[in-house]
mmCIF file of C-alpha atoms in Angstrom:
data_model
loop_
_atom_site.group_PDB
_atom_site.id
_atom_site.type_symbol
_atom_site.label_atom_id
_atom_site.label_comp_id
_atom_site.label_asym_id
_atom_site.label_seq_id
_atom_site.Cartn_x
_atom_site.Cartn_y
_atom_site.Cartn_z
ATOM 1 C CA MET A 899 122.913 137.128 133.347
ATOM 2 C CA VAL A 900 119.172 137.720 134.540
ATOM 3 C CA LEU A 901 118.142 135.449 136.691
ATOM 4 C CA SER A 902 114.755 135.046 134.085
ATOM 5 C CA ASP A 903 116.861 134.931 131.147
ATOM 6 C CA ALA A 904 118.660 132.293 132.820
ATOM 7 C CA PHE A 905 115.009 130.718 133.668
ATOM 8 C CA ALA A 906 113.499 131.125 129.496
ATOM 9 C CA ARG A 907 116.909 129.770 129.143
ATOM 10 C CA TYR A 908 116.200 126.387 131.332
ATOM 11 C CA VAL A 909 112.859 125.713 129.672
ATOM 12 C CA THR A 910 114.285 126.507 125.856
ATOM 13 C CA SER A 911 116.750 124.050 126.458
ATOM 14 C CA ALA A 912 114.404 121.164 128.099
ATOM 15 C CA LYS A 913 112.160 120.814 125.344
ATOM 16 C CA GLY A 914 108.812 119.981 127.218
ATOM 17 C CA ASN A 915 111.023 117.926 129.358
ATOM 18 C CA ILE A 916 109.932 120.336 132.213
ATOM 19 C CA ASP A 917 106.000 119.861 133.865
ATOM 20 C CA GLN A 918 103.840 123.072 135.443
ATOM 21 C CA ASP A 919 104.240 122.575 138.024
ATOM 22 C CA THR A 920 107.860 122.479 137.620
ATOM 23 C CA GLN A 921 107.862 125.371 135.923
ATOM 24 C CA ILE A 922 105.551 127.148 138.463
ATOM 25 C CA ASP A 923 108.183 126.531 141.475
ATOM 26 C CA ILE A 924 110.726 127.546 139.738
ATOM 27 C CA ARG A 925 109.077 130.711 138.916
ATOM 28 C CA ARG A 926 108.440 131.010 142.530
ATOM 29 C CA PHE A 927 112.058 131.130 142.999
ATOM 30 C CA VAL A 928 112.941 133.678 140.312
ATOM 31 C CA ARG A 929 109.949 135.732 141.961
ATOM 32 C CA TRP A 930 111.517 135.638 145.344
ATOM 33 C CA TYR A 931 115.335 136.237 144.152
ATOM 34 C CA GLY A 932 114.398 138.652 141.862
ATOM 35 C CA PRO A 933 114.164 138.600 138.386
ATOM 36 C CA THR A 934 116.457 141.281 136.793
ATOM 37 C CA ARG A 935 119.347 140.156 139.429
ATOM 38 C CA PRO A 936 122.148 139.001 137.854
ATOM 39 C CA VAL A 937 122.565 135.353 138.251
ATOM 40 C CA LYS A 938 126.382 135.587 139.922
ATOM 41 C CA SER A 939 124.556 137.409 142.270
ATOM 42 C CA LEU A 940 123.242 134.401 143.762
ATOM 43 C CA THR A 941 124.644 132.309 147.066
ATOM 44 C CA PRO A 942 125.146 129.391 149.018
ATOM 45 C CA SER A 943 122.838 131.538 151.528
ATOM 46 C CA ASN A 944 120.470 132.874 149.796
ATOM 47 C CA VAL A 945 118.940 129.293 148.348
ATOM 48 C CA ALA A 946 119.453 127.461 152.100
ATOM 49 C CA GLN A 947 117.118 130.766 153.052
ATOM 50 C CA TYR A 948 114.735 129.977 150.804
ATOM 51 C CA ALA A 949 114.836 126.376 151.250
ATOM 52 C CA GLU A 950 114.053 127.047 154.719
ATOM 53 C CA SER A 951 111.535 129.253 154.058
ATOM 54 C CA LEU A 952 109.501 127.255 152.138
ATOM 55 C CA SER A 953 110.082 123.794 154.375
ATOM 56 C CA SER A 954 108.699 125.499 157.047
ATOM 57 C CA SER A 955 105.664 126.833 155.570
ATOM 58 C CA ARG A 956 104.760 123.928 152.953
ATOM 59 C CA GLY A 957 103.945 120.389 153.507
ATOM 60 C CA ASP A 958 104.483 119.798 149.906
ATOM 61 C CA ALA A 959 108.027 121.138 150.541
ATOM 62 C CA ARG A 960 110.070 118.768 149.445
ATOM 63 C CA ASP A 961 108.324 118.775 145.650
ATOM 64 C CA ARG A 962 108.011 121.969 145.030
ATOM 65 C CA LEU A 963 112.211 121.984 145.752
ATOM 66 C CA MET A 964 113.568 119.101 143.218
ATOM 67 C CA GLY A 965 112.138 121.757 140.497
ATOM 68 C CA VAL A 966 114.334 124.450 142.029
ATOM 69 C CA ARG A 967 117.241 122.079 142.458
ATOM 70 C CA ALA A 968 117.578 120.865 139.039
ATOM 71 C CA PHE A 969 117.696 124.173 137.680
ATOM 72 C CA LEU A 970 120.038 125.781 140.014
ATOM 73 C CA SER A 971 122.639 122.282 138.867
ATOM 74 C CA TYR A 972 121.743 123.923 135.343
ATOM 75 C CA LEU A 973 122.990 127.187 136.522
ATOM 76 C CA LYS A 974 126.164 124.897 137.437
ATOM 77 C CA LYS A 975 126.503 122.727 134.311
ATOM 78 C CA GLN A 976 126.538 125.705 132.132
ATOM 79 C CA GLN A 977 128.368 128.207 133.946
ATOM 80 C CA LEU A 978 126.680 130.821 135.124
ATOM 81 C CA THR A 979 126.938 130.436 138.819
ATOM 82 C CA ASP A 980 130.806 129.719 139.865
ATOM 83 C CA VAL A 981 129.219 127.149 142.654
ATOM 84 C CA SER A 982 127.167 124.497 142.720
ATOM 85 C CA LEU A 983 124.386 126.000 144.034
ATOM 86 C CA ALA A 984 122.304 122.989 143.938
ATOM 87 C CA THR A 985 123.738 121.699 147.274
ATOM 88 C CA HIS A 986 122.345 124.419 149.690
ATOM 89 C CA ILE A 987 118.853 122.479 148.376
ATOM 90 C CA LYS A 988 118.728 120.959 152.003
ATOM 91 C CA LEU A 989 115.302 118.402 150.955
ATOM 92 C CA PRO A 990 112.812 117.908 154.420
ATOM 93 C CA ARG A 991 112.866 114.199 155.286
ATOM 94 C CA ILE A 992 110.015 112.006 153.946
ATOM 95 C CA LYS A 993 107.390 111.155 157.268
ATOM 96 C CA THR A 994 107.468 107.832 157.884
ATOM 97 C CA ARG A 995 105.629 105.617 160.258
#
């Protein structure tokens, strides 16, 4: 299965419980990796690289990565990946005073 099809399945299975901003964030990840690439070709290093690039470029990276992390968890639960890729999304710490 290709990544864009897995994303469509994820959105459909959520039955409207994924807000528009989260869908946009996941769609960005899908576009970044390649919508026509097989889900099985995703690696932990790919996922970590995406998370790092987003963390270093955006102040709201934590919120954006939460949706991607949930999508990656879904892929594992549906047995579309062999390893849990969600654990490779390192969320930036919330800055406190």
